[in-house]
GROMACS .gro file of C-alpha atoms in nm:
model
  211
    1UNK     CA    1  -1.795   1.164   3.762
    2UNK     CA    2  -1.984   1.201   4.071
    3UNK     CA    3  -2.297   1.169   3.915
    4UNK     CA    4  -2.218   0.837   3.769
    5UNK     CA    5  -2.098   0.699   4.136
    6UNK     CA    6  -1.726   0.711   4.037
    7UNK     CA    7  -1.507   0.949   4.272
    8UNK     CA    8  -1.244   1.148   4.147
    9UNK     CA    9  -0.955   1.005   4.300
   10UNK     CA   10  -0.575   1.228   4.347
   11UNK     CA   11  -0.478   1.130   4.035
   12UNK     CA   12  -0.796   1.265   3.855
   13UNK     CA   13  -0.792   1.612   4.070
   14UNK     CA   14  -0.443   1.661   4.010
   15UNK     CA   15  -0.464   1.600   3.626
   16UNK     CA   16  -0.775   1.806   3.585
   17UNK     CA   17  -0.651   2.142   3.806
   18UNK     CA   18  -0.261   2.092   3.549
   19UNK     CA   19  -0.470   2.107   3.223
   20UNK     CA   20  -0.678   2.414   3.324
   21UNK     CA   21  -0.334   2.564   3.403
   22UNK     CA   22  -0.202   2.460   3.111
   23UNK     CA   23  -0.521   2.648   2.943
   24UNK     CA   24  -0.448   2.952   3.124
   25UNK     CA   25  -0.750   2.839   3.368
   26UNK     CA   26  -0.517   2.895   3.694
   27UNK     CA   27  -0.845   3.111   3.820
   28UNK     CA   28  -1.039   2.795   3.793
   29UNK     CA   29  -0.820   2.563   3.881
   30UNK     CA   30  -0.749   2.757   4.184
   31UNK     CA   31  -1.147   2.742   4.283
   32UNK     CA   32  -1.140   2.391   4.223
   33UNK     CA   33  -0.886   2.318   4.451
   34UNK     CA   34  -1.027   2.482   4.702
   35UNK     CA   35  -1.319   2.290   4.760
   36UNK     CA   36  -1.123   2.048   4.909
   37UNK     CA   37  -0.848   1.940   5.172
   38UNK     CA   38  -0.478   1.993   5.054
   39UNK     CA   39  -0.358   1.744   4.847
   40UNK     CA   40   0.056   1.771   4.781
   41UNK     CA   41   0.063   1.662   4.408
   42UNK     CA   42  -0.264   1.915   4.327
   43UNK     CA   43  -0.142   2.248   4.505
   44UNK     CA   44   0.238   2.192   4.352
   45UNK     CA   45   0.083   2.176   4.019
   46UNK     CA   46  -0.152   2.502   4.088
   47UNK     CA   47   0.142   2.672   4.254
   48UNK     CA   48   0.352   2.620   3.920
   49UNK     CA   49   0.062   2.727   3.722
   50UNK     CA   50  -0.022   3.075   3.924
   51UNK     CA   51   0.412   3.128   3.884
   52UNK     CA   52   0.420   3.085   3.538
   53UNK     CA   53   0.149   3.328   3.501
   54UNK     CA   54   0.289   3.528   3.735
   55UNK     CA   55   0.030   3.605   3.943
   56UNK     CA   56   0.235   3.649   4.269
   57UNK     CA   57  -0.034   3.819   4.483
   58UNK     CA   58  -0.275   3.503   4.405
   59UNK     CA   59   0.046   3.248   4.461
   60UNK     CA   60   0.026   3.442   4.773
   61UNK     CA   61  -0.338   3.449   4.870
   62UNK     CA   62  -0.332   3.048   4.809
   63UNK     CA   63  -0.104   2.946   5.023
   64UNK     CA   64  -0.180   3.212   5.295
   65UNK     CA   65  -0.545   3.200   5.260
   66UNK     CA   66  -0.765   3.056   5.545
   67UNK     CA   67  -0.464   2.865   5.660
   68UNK     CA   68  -0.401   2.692   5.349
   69UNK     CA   69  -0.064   2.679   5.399
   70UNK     CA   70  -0.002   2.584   5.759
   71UNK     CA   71  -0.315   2.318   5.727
   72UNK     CA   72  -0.104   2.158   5.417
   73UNK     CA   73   0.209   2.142   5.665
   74UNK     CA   74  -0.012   1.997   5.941
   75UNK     CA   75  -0.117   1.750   5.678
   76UNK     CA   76   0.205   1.670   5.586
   77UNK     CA   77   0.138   1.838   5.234
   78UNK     CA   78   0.472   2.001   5.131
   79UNK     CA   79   0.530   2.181   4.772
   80UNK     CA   80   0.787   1.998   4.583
   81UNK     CA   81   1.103   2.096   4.454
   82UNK     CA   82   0.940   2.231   4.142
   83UNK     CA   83   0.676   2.416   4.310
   84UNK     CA   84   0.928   2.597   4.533
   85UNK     CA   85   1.196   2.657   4.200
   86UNK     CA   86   0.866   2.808   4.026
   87UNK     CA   87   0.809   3.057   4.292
   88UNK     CA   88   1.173   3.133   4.338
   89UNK     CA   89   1.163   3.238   3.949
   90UNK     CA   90   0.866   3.499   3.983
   91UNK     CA   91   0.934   3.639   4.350
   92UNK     CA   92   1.284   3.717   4.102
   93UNK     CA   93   1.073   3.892   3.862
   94UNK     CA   94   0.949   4.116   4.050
   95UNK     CA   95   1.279   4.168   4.222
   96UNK     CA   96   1.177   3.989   4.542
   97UNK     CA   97   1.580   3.865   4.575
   98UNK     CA   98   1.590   3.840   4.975
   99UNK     CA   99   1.240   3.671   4.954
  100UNK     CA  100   1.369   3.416   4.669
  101UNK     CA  101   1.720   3.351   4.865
  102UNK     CA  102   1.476   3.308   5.199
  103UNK     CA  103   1.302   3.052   5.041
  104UNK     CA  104   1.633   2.872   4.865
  105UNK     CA  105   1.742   2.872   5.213
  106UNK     CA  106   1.466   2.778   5.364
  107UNK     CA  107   1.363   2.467   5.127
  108UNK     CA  108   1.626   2.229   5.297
  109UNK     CA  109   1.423   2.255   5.636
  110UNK     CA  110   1.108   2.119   5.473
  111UNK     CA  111   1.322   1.868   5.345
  112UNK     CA  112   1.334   1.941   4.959
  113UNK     CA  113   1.652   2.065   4.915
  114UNK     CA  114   1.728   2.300   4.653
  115UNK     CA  115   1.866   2.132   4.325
  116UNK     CA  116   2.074   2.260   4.029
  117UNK     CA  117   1.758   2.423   3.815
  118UNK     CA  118   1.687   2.575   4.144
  119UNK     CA  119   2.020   2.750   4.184
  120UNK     CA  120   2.006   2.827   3.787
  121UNK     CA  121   1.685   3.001   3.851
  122UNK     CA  122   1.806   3.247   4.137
  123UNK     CA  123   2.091   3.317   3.995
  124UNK     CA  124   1.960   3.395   3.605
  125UNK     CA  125   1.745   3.626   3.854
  126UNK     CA  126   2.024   3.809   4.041
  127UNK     CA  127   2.245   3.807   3.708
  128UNK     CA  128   1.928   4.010   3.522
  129UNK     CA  129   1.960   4.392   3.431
  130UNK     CA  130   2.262   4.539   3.347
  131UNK     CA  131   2.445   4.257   3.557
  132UNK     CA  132   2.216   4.373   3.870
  133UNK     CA  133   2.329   4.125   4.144
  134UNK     CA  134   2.661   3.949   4.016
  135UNK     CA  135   2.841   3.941   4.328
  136UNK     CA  136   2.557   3.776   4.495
  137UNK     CA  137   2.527   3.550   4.234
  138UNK     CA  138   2.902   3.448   4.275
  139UNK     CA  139   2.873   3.371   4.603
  140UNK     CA  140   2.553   3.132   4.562
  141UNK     CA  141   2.809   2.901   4.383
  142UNK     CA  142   2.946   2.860   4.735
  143UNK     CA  143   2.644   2.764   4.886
  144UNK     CA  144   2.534   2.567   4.573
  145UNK     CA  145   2.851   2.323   4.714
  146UNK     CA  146   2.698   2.316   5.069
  147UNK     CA  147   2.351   2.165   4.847
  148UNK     CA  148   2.569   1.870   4.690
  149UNK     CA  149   2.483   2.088   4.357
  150UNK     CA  150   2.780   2.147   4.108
  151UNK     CA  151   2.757   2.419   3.879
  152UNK     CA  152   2.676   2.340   3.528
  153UNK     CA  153   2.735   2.494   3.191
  154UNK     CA  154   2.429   2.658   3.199
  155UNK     CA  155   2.516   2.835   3.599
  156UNK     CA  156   2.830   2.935   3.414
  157UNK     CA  157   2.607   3.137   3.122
  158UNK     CA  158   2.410   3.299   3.367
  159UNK     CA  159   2.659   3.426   3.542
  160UNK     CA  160   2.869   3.521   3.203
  161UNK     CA  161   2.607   3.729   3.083
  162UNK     CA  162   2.592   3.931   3.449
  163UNK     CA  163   2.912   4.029   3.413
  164UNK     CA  164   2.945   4.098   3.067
  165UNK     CA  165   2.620   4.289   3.077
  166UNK     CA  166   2.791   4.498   3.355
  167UNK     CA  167   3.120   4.559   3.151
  168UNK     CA  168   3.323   4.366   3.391
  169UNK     CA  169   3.522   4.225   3.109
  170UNK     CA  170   3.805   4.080   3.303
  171UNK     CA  171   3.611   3.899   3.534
  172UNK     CA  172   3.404   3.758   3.266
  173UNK     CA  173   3.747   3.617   3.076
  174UNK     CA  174   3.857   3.488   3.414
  175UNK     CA  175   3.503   3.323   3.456
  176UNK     CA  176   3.617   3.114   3.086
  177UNK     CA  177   3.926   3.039   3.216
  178UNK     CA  178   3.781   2.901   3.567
  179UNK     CA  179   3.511   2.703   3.328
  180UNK     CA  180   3.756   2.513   3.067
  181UNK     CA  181   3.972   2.422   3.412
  182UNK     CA  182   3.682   2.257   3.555
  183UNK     CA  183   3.649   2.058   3.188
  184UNK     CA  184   3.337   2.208   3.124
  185UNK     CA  185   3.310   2.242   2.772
  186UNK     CA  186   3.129   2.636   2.649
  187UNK     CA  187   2.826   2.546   2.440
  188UNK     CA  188   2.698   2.775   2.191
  189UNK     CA  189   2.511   2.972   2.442
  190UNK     CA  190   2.787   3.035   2.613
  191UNK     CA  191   3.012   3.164   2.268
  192UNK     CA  192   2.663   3.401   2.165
  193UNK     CA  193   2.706   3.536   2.504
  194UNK     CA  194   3.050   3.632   2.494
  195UNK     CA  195   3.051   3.794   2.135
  196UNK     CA  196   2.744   4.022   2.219
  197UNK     CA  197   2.924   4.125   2.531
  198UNK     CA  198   3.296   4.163   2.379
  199UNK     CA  199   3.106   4.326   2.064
  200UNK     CA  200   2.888   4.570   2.310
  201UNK     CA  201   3.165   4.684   2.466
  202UNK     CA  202   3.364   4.736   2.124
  203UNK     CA  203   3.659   4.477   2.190
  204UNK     CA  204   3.596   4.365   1.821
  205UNK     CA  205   3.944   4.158   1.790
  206UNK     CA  206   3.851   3.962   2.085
  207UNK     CA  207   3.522   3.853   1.902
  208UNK     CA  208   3.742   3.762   1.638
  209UNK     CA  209   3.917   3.507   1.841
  210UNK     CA  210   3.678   3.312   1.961
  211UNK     CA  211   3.598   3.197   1.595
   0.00000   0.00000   0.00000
């Protein structure tokens, strides 16, 4: 484009560094972007990219590298809400929890508040393994409140399935209860959840009543 005396403009950056993500090109993207001053709309889309690959040490490396990050703050370049849910999902995966709830926490300061996918991502994180983190995950419906965020039907599976997959069966009924009161209605992800648990732990006629 250059060449021809037309100048890439945001628009054209940001488009070409998403499709090489979208490629699986996130090294090249990430070179590309480099070569020039932080643009908002260009490093959310390479932050999502390196995530979804997740390649946390490079997610890392970009935004700490030569200042990358504190120049794009200067500039008043700030990752979006997507950009921050994105990294919130792989610092999860590799069991970075106090990280992810730092950065939850954190996301209201540069104002971009955490929204209801954002919650739904932390706490399908804290609710993996065996029902690792439930309690945790209990008490970020709390703070989801203090965000303006209700719970939906899908912060209601993810928290099913952590106690279920912990064998807190009792809980996990009382969760249904708390759901149907709130006139949420249980979608089939929520009935395939409850089977598998019931059925895993061997409570067989209970299964049979949710037909």
């Amino acid at each position: 484009m250059a060449n021809k005396g037309c100048s890439p403009d945001v628009v054209s950056y940001t488009t070409i560094v998403s499709s090489m993500c979208k490629l699986g090109k996130v090294e090249e993207a990430r070179e590309l972007a480099s070569r020039f001053e932080p643009i908002v709309s260009v490093y959310n889309v390479l932050i999502n990219g390196l995530c979804k690959e997740r390649k946390l040490e490079e997610t890392f490396q970009l935004l700490g590298a030569s200042g990358t990050w504190n120049r794009m703050i200067r500039n008043g370049c700030h990752p979006n809400v997507v950009a921050y849910t994105s990294l919130v999902g792989v610092l999860c995966a590799n069991s970075m929890f106090n990280q992810a709830h730092s950065l939850v926490e954190n996301m209201a300061m540069d104002n971009c508040p955490p929204n209801i996918v954002t919650f739904n991502t932390f706490i399908k994180g804290l609710c993996g393994g065996c029902g690792g983190r439930v309690e945790w995950a209990m008490e970020m419906l709390n703070q989801m409140n203090q965000y303006g965020c209700s719970p939906n039907i899908t912060t209601y599976n993810e928290l099913l399935d952590g106690l279920l997959q912990g064998n807190r069966m009792k809980e996990a009924f009382d969760l249904v209860k708390e759901i149907e009161e709130r006139g949420i209605e249980l979608n089939v992800v929520s009935y395939n959840t409850i089977l598998h648990g019931v059925c895993r732990a061997g409570m067989k006629e209970d299964a049979f009543k949710l037909r």
